[in-house]
GROMACS .gro file of C-alpha atoms in nm:
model
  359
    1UNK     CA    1   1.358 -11.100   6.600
    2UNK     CA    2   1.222 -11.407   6.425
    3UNK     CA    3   0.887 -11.393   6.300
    4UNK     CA    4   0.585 -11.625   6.366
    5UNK     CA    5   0.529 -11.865   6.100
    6UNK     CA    6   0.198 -11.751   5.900
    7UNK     CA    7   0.035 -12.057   5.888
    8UNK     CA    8   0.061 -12.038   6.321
    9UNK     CA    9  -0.033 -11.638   6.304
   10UNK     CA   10  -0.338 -11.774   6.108
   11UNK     CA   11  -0.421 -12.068   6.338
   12UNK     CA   12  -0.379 -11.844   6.678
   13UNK     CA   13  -0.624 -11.554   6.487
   14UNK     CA   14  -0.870 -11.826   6.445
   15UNK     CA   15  -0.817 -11.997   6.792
   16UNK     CA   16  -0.873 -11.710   6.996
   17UNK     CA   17  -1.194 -11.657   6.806
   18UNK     CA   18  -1.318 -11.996   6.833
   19UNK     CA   19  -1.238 -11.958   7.201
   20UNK     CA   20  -1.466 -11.664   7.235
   21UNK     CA   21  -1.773 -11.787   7.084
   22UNK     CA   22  -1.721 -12.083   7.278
   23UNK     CA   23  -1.668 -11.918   7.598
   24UNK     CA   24  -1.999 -11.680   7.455
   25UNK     CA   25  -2.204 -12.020   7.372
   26UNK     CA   26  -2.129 -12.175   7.733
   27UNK     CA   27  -2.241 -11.829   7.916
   28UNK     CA   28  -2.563 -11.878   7.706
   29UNK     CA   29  -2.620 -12.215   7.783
   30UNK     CA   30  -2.564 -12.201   8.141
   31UNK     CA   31  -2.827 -11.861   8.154
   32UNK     CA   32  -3.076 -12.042   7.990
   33UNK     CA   33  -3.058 -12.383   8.230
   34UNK     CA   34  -3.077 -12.161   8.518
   35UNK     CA   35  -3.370 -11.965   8.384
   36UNK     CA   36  -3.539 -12.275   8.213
   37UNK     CA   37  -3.870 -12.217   8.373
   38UNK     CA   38  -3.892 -11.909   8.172
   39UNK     CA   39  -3.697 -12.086   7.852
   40UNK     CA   40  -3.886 -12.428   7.825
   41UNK     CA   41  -4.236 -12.250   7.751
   42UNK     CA   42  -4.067 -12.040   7.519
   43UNK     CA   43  -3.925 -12.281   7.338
   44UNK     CA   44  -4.199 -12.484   7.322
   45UNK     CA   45  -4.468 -12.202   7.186
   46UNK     CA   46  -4.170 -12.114   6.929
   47UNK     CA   47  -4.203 -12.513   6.810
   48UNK     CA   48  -4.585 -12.524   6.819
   49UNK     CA   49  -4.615 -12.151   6.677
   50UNK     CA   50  -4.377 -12.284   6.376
   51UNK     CA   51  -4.619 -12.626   6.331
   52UNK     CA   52  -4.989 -12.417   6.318
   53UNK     CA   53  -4.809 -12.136   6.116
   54UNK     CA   54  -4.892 -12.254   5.791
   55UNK     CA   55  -5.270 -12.291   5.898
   56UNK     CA   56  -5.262 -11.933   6.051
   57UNK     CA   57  -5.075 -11.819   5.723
   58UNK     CA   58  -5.293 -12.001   5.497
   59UNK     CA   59  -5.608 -11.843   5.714
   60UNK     CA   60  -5.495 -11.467   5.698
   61UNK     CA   61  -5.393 -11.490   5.337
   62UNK     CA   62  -5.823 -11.541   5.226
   63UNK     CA   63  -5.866 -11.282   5.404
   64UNK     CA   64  -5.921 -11.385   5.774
   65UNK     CA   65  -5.895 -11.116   6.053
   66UNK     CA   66  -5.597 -11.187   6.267
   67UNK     CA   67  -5.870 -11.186   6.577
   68UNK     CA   68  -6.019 -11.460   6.420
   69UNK     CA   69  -5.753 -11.653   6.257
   70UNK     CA   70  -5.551 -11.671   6.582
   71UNK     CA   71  -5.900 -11.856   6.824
   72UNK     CA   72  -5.971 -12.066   6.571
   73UNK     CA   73  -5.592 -12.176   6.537
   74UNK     CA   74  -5.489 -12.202   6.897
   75UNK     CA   75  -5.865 -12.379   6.975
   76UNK     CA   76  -5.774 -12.626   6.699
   77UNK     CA   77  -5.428 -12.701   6.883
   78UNK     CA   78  -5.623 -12.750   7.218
   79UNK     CA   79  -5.865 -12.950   7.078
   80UNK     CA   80  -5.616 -13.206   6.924
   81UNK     CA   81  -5.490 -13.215   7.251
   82UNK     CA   82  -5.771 -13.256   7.465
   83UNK     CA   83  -5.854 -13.555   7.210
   84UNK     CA   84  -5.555 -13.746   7.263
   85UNK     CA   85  -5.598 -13.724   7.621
   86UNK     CA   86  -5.954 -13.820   7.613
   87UNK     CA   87  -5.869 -14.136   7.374
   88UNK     CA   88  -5.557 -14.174   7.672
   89UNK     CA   89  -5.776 -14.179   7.973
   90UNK     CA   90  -6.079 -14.351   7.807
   91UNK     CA   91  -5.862 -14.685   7.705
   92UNK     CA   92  -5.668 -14.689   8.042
   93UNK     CA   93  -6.004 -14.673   8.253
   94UNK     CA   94  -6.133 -14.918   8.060
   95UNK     CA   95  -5.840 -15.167   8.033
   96UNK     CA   96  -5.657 -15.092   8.328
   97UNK     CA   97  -5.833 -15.355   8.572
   98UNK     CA   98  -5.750 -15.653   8.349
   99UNK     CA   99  -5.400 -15.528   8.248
  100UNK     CA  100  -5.299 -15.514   8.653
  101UNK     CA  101  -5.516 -15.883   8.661
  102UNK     CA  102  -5.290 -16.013   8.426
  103UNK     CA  103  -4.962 -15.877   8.487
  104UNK     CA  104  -5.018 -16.014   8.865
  105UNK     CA  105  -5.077 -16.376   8.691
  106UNK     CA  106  -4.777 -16.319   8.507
  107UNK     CA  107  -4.558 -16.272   8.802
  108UNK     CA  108  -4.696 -16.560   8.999
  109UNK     CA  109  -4.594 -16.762   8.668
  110UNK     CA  110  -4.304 -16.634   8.706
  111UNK     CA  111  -4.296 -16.719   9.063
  112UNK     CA  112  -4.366 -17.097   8.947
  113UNK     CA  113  -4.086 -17.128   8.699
  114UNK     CA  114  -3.853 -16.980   8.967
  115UNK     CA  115  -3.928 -17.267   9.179
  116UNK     CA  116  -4.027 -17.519   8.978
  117UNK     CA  117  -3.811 -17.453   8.711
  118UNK     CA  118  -3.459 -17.517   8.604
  119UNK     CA  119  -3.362 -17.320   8.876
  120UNK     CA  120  -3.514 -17.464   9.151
  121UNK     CA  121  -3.518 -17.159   9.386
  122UNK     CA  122  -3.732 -17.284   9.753
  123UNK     CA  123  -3.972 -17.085   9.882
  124UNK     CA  124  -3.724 -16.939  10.171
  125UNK     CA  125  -3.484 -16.818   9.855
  126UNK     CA  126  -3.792 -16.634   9.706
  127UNK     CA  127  -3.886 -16.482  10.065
  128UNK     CA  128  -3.503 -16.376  10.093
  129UNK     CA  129  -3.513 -16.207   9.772
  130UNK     CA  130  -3.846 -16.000   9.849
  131UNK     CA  131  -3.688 -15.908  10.171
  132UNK     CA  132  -3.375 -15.809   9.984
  133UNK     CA  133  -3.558 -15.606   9.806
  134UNK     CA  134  -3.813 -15.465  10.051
  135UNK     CA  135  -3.492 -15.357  10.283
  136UNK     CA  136  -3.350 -15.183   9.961
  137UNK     CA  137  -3.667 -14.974   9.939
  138UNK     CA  138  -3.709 -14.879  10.287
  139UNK     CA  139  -3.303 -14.761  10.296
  140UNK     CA  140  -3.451 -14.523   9.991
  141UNK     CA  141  -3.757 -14.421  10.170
  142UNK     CA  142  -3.637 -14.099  10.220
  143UNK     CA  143  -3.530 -14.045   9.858
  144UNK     CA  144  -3.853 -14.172   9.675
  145UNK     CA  145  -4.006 -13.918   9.964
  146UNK     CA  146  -3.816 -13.641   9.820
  147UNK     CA  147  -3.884 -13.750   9.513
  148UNK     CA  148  -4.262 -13.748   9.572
  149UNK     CA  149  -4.168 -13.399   9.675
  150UNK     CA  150  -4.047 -13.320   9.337
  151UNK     CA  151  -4.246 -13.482   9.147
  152UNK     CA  152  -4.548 -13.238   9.260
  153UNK     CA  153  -4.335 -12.967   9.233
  154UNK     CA  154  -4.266 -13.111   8.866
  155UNK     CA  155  -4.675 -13.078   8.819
  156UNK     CA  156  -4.660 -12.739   8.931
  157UNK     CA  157  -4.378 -12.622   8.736
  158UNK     CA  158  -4.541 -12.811   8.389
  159UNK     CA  159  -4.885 -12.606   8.453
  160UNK     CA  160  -4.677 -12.269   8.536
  161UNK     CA  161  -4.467 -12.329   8.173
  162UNK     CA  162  -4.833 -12.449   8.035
  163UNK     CA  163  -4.971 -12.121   8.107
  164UNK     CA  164  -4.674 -11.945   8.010
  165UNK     CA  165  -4.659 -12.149   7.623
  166UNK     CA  166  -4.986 -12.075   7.564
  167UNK     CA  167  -4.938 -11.718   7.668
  168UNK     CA  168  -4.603 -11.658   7.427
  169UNK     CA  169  -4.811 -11.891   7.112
  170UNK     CA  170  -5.117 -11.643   7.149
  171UNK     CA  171  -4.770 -11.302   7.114
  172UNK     CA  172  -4.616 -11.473   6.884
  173UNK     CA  173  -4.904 -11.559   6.636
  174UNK     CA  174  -5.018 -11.153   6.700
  175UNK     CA  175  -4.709 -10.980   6.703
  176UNK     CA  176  -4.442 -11.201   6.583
  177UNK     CA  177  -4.362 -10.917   6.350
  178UNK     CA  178  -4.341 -10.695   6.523
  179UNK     CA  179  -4.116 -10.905   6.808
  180UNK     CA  180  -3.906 -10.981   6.558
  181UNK     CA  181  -3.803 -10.610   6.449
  182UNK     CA  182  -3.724 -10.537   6.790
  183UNK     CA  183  -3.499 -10.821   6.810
  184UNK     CA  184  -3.322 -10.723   6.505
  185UNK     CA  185  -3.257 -10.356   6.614
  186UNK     CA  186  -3.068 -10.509   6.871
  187UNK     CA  187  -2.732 -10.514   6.622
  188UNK     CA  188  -2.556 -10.276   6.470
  189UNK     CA  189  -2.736 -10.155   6.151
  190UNK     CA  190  -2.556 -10.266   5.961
  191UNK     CA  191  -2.558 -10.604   5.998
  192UNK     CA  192  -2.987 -10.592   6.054
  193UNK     CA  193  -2.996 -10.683   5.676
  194UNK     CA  194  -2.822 -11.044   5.697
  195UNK     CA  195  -2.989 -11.063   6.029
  196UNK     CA  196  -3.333 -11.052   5.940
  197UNK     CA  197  -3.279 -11.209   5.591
  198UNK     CA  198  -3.114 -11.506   5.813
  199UNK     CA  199  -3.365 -11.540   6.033
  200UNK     CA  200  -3.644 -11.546   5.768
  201UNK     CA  201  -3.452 -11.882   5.643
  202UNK     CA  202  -3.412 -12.034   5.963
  203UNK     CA  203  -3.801 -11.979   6.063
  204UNK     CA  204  -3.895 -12.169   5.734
  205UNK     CA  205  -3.624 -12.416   5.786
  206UNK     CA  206  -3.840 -12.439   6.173
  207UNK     CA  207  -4.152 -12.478   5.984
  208UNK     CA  208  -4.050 -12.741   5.759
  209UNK     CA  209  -3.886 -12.904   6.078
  210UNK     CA  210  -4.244 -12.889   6.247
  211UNK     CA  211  -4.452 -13.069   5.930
  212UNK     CA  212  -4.184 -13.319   5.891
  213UNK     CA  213  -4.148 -13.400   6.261
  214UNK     CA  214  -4.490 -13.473   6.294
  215UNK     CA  215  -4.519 -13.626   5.977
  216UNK     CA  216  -4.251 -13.900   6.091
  217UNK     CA  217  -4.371 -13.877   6.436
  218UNK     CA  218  -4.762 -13.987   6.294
  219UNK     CA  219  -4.612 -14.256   6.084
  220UNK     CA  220  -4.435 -14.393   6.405
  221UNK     CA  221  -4.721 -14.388   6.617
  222UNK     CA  222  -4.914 -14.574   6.320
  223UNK     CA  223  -4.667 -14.836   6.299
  224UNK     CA  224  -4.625 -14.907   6.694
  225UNK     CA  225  -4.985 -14.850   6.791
  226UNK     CA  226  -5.163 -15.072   6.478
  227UNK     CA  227  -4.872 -15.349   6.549
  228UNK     CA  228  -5.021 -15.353   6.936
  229UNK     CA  229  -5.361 -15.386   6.799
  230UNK     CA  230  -5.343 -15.655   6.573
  231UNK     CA  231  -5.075 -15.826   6.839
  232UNK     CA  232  -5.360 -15.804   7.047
  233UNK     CA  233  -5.163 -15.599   7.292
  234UNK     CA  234  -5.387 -15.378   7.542
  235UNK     CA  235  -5.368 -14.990   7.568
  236UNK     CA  236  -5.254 -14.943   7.197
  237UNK     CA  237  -5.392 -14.623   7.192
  238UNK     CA  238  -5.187 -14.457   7.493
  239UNK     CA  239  -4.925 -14.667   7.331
  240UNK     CA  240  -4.945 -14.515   7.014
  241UNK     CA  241  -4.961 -14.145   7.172
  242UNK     CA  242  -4.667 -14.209   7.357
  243UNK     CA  243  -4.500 -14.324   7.051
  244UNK     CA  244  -4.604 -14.007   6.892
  245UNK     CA  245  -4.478 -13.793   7.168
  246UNK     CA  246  -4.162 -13.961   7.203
  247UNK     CA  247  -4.069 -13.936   6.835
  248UNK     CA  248  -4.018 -13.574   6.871
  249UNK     CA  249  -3.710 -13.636   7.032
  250UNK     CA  250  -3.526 -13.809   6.696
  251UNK     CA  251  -3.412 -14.139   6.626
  252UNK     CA  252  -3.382 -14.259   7.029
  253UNK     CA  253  -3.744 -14.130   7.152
  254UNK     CA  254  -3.999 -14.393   6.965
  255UNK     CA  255  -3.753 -14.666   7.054
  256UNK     CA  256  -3.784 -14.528   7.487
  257UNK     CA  257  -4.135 -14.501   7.424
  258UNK     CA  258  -4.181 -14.853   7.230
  259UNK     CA  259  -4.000 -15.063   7.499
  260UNK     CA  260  -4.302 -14.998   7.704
  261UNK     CA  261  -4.497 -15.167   7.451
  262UNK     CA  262  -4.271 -15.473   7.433
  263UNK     CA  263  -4.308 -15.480   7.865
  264UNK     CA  264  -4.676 -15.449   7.820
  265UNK     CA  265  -4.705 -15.732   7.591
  266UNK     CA  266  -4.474 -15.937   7.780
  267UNK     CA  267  -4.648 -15.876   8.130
  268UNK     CA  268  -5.022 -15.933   7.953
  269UNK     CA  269  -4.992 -16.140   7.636
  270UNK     CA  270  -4.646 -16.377   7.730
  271UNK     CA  271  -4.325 -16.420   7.571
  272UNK     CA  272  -4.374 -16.475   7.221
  273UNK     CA  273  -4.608 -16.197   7.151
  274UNK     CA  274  -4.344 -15.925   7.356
  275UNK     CA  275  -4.099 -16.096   7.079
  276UNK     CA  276  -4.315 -16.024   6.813
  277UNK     CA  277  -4.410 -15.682   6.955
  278UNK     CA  278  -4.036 -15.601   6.960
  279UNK     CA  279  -3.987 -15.735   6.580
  280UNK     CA  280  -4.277 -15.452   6.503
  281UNK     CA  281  -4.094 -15.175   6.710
  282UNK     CA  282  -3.760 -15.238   6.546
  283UNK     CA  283  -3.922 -15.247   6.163
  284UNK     CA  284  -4.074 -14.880   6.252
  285UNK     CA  285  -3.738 -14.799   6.399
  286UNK     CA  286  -3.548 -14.914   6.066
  287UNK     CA  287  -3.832 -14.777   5.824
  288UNK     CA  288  -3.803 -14.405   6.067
  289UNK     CA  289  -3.403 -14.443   6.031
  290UNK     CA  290  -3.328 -14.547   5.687
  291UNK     CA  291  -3.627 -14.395   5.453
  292UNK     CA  292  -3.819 -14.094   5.675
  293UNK     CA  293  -3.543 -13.934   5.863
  294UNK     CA  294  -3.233 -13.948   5.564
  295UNK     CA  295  -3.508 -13.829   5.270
  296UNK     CA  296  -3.766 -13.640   5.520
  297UNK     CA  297  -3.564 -13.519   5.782
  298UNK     CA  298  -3.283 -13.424   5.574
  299UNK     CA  299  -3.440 -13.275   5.341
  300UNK     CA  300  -3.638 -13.004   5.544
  301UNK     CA  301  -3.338 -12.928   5.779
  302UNK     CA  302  -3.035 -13.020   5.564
  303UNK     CA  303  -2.871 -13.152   5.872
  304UNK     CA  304  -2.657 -13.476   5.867
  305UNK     CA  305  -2.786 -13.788   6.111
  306UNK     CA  306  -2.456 -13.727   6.235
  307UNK     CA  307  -2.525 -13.413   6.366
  308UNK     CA  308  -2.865 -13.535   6.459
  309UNK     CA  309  -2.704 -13.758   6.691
  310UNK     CA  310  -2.454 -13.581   6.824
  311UNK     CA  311  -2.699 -13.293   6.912
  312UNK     CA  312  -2.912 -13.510   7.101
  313UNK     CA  313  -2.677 -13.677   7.243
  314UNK     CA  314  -2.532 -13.377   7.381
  315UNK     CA  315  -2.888 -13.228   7.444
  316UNK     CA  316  -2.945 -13.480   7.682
  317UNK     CA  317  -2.667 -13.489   7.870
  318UNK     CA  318  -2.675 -13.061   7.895
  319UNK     CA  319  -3.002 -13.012   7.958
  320UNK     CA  320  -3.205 -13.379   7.985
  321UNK     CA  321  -3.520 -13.411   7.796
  322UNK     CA  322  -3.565 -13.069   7.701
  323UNK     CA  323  -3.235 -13.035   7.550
  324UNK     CA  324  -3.293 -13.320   7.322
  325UNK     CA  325  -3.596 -13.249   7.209
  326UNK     CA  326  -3.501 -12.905   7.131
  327UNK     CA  327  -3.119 -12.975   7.033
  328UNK     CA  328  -3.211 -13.057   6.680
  329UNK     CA  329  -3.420 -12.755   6.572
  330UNK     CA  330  -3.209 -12.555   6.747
  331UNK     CA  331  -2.876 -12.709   6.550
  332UNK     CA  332  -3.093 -12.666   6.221
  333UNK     CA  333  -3.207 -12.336   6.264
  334UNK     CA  334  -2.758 -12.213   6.368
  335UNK     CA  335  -2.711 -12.400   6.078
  336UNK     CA  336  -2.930 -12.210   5.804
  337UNK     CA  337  -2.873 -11.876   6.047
  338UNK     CA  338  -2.481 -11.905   6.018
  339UNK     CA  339  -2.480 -12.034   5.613
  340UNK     CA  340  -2.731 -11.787   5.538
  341UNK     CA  341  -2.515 -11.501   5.600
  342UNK     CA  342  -2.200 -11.663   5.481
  343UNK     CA  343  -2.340 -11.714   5.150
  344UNK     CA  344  -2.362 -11.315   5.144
  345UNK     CA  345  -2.755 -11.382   4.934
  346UNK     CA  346  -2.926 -11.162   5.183
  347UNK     CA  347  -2.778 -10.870   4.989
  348UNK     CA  348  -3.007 -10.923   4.707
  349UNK     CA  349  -3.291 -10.829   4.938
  350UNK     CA  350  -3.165 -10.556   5.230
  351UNK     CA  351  -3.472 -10.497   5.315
  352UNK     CA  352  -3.666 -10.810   5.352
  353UNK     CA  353  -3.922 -10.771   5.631
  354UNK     CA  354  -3.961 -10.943   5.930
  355UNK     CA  355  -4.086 -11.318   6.012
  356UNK     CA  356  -4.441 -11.312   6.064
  357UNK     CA  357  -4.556 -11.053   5.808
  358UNK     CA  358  -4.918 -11.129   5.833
  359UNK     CA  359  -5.069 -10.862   5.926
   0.00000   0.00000   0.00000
């Protein structure tokens, strides 16, 4: 009987391998977008717990009680927040009246250069269009009414997984230890070594992914929101904290989130100041692509932008906005996990303890 070449024995060892993590990889993917609810907020408080760690850390090691260190660190993370929606909700009420005034003078100049203009589009043409369009959104009236549906069903879910975040930040910053020794005594003992030692790298890798991220993310919002101001563009603060938000989902999120900026100044401030606007956004964009995310980024995570891209890419098209904002971190974290343990340096230290050893 002839034998199998070795070079196809090796290739079918590996490919039935490959085919089980794969097959292993989809059955945990498809778990956690049915049980997202519960994943999101997890997710999330493992993101925000790896951004305030190194204040927490930097608290306990003077000497801090853990009962203390952990209000003052999850107050100081509400706080920041409850600013930035004050700031929010203090420009829009007071801007919001003469941004609607001037967007509706902006369409009826529109209006006048439809007609009057090269086109030369009659009044009836105009009326024909609007009814166009008015006929298009009654024949959807009963999918922007389901919609309506789910979007407050969208605010109840978000203050359900707010609850829940802030419930698994306050476990993890008091008994992330101890979580994480349980976790490792799930596998075989002998393997607990490069476990823990693995996951020790990826949490810093997590934490540097945190600072940076919101280092870049700050710069970003800088850039966009100062270029409103001086453009004269209104609502440059909400402008700027969208920016900020959005740039947590890399390279395509400040771009989403700085198109709004170019429509505001187009609606309010006319052409040539939305083209200016748009010059700003792109500058950030080139500055955030070429210098912060190649020396920044890849530095703290070690991850190509062609992974980058390709894990947001196919983030977003597994799990939408949650799976490209956490794609990244996620490939960053495999990535250290997986090299950790190949590199076989976890033996010089079996018995590392856990993530989280404040005590």
């Amino acid at each position: 009987m002839r034998r199998v070449p070795p070079g196809l024995e090796i290739a079918g060892a590996y490919a039935w391998r490959l085919v089980a993590l794969a097959a292993a990889a989809a059955v945990l993917i498809w778990v956690a977008i049915k049980v997202k609810l519960l994943v999101v907020p997890l997710l999330v408080a493992i993101l925000i717990t790896a951004l305030v760690w190194p204040v927490f850390a930097w608290m306990r090691a003077r000497g801090i009680p853990k009962w203390v260190a952990i209000p003052i660190t999850v107050l100081g993370t509400l706080g920041v927040i409850t600013a930035l929606i004050w700031l929010v909700t203090w420009q829009v009420s007071s801007q919001w009246s003469s941004v609607t005034d001037k967007a509706q003078e902006t369409v009826r100049s529109f209006s006048d250069f439809l007609t009057n203009g090269p086109l030369h589009l009659s009044s009836a043409q105009l009326n024909q269009l609007l009814e166009t369009g008015l006929s298009k959104l009654e024949e959807q009236a009963g999918a922007l009414a389901s919609s309506a549906l789910s979007l407050g069903s969208a605010v109840g879910e978000f203050g359900a997984g707010s609850l829940l975040a802030l419930f698994a930040l306050l476990c993890l910053l008091a008994d992330g230890s101890r979580i994480w020794s349980w976790t490792t005594r799930l596998f075989p003992r002998e393997a607990r070594g490069a476990v823990d030692q693995a996951g020790r790298s990826g949490w810093k890798t997590l934490i540097n992914y945190a600072k940076t991220q919101v280092t870049v993310a700050t710069i970003d919002a800088i850039g966009i929101g100062l270029g409103a101001f001086l453009l004269g563009v209104p609502l440059s603060i909400p402008i700027a904290v969208l920016v900020f938000l959005g740039s947590f989902v890399p390279l395509v999120g400040a771009v989403v989130t700085g198109a709004l900026a170019v429509l505001i100044a187009l609606l309010y401030n006319g052409i040539w100041v939305a083209v200016a606007m748009a010059v700003v956004v792109v500058l950030v964009q080139q500055i955030e692509g070429h210098v912060l995310q190649p020396f920044l980024m890849g530095t703290a995570v070690n991850v190509h932008p062609l992974a980058v891209i390709m894990a947001v890419a196919g983030g977003s098209m597994l799990a939408g906005i949650p799976g490209a904002l956490f794609s990244v971190p996620a490939v960053a974290f495999i990535n250290v996990f997986v090299t950790t343990i190949a590199s076989g340096t976890w033996r010089e230290h079996p018995h590392a303890g856990a993530i989280g050893t404040q005590r």
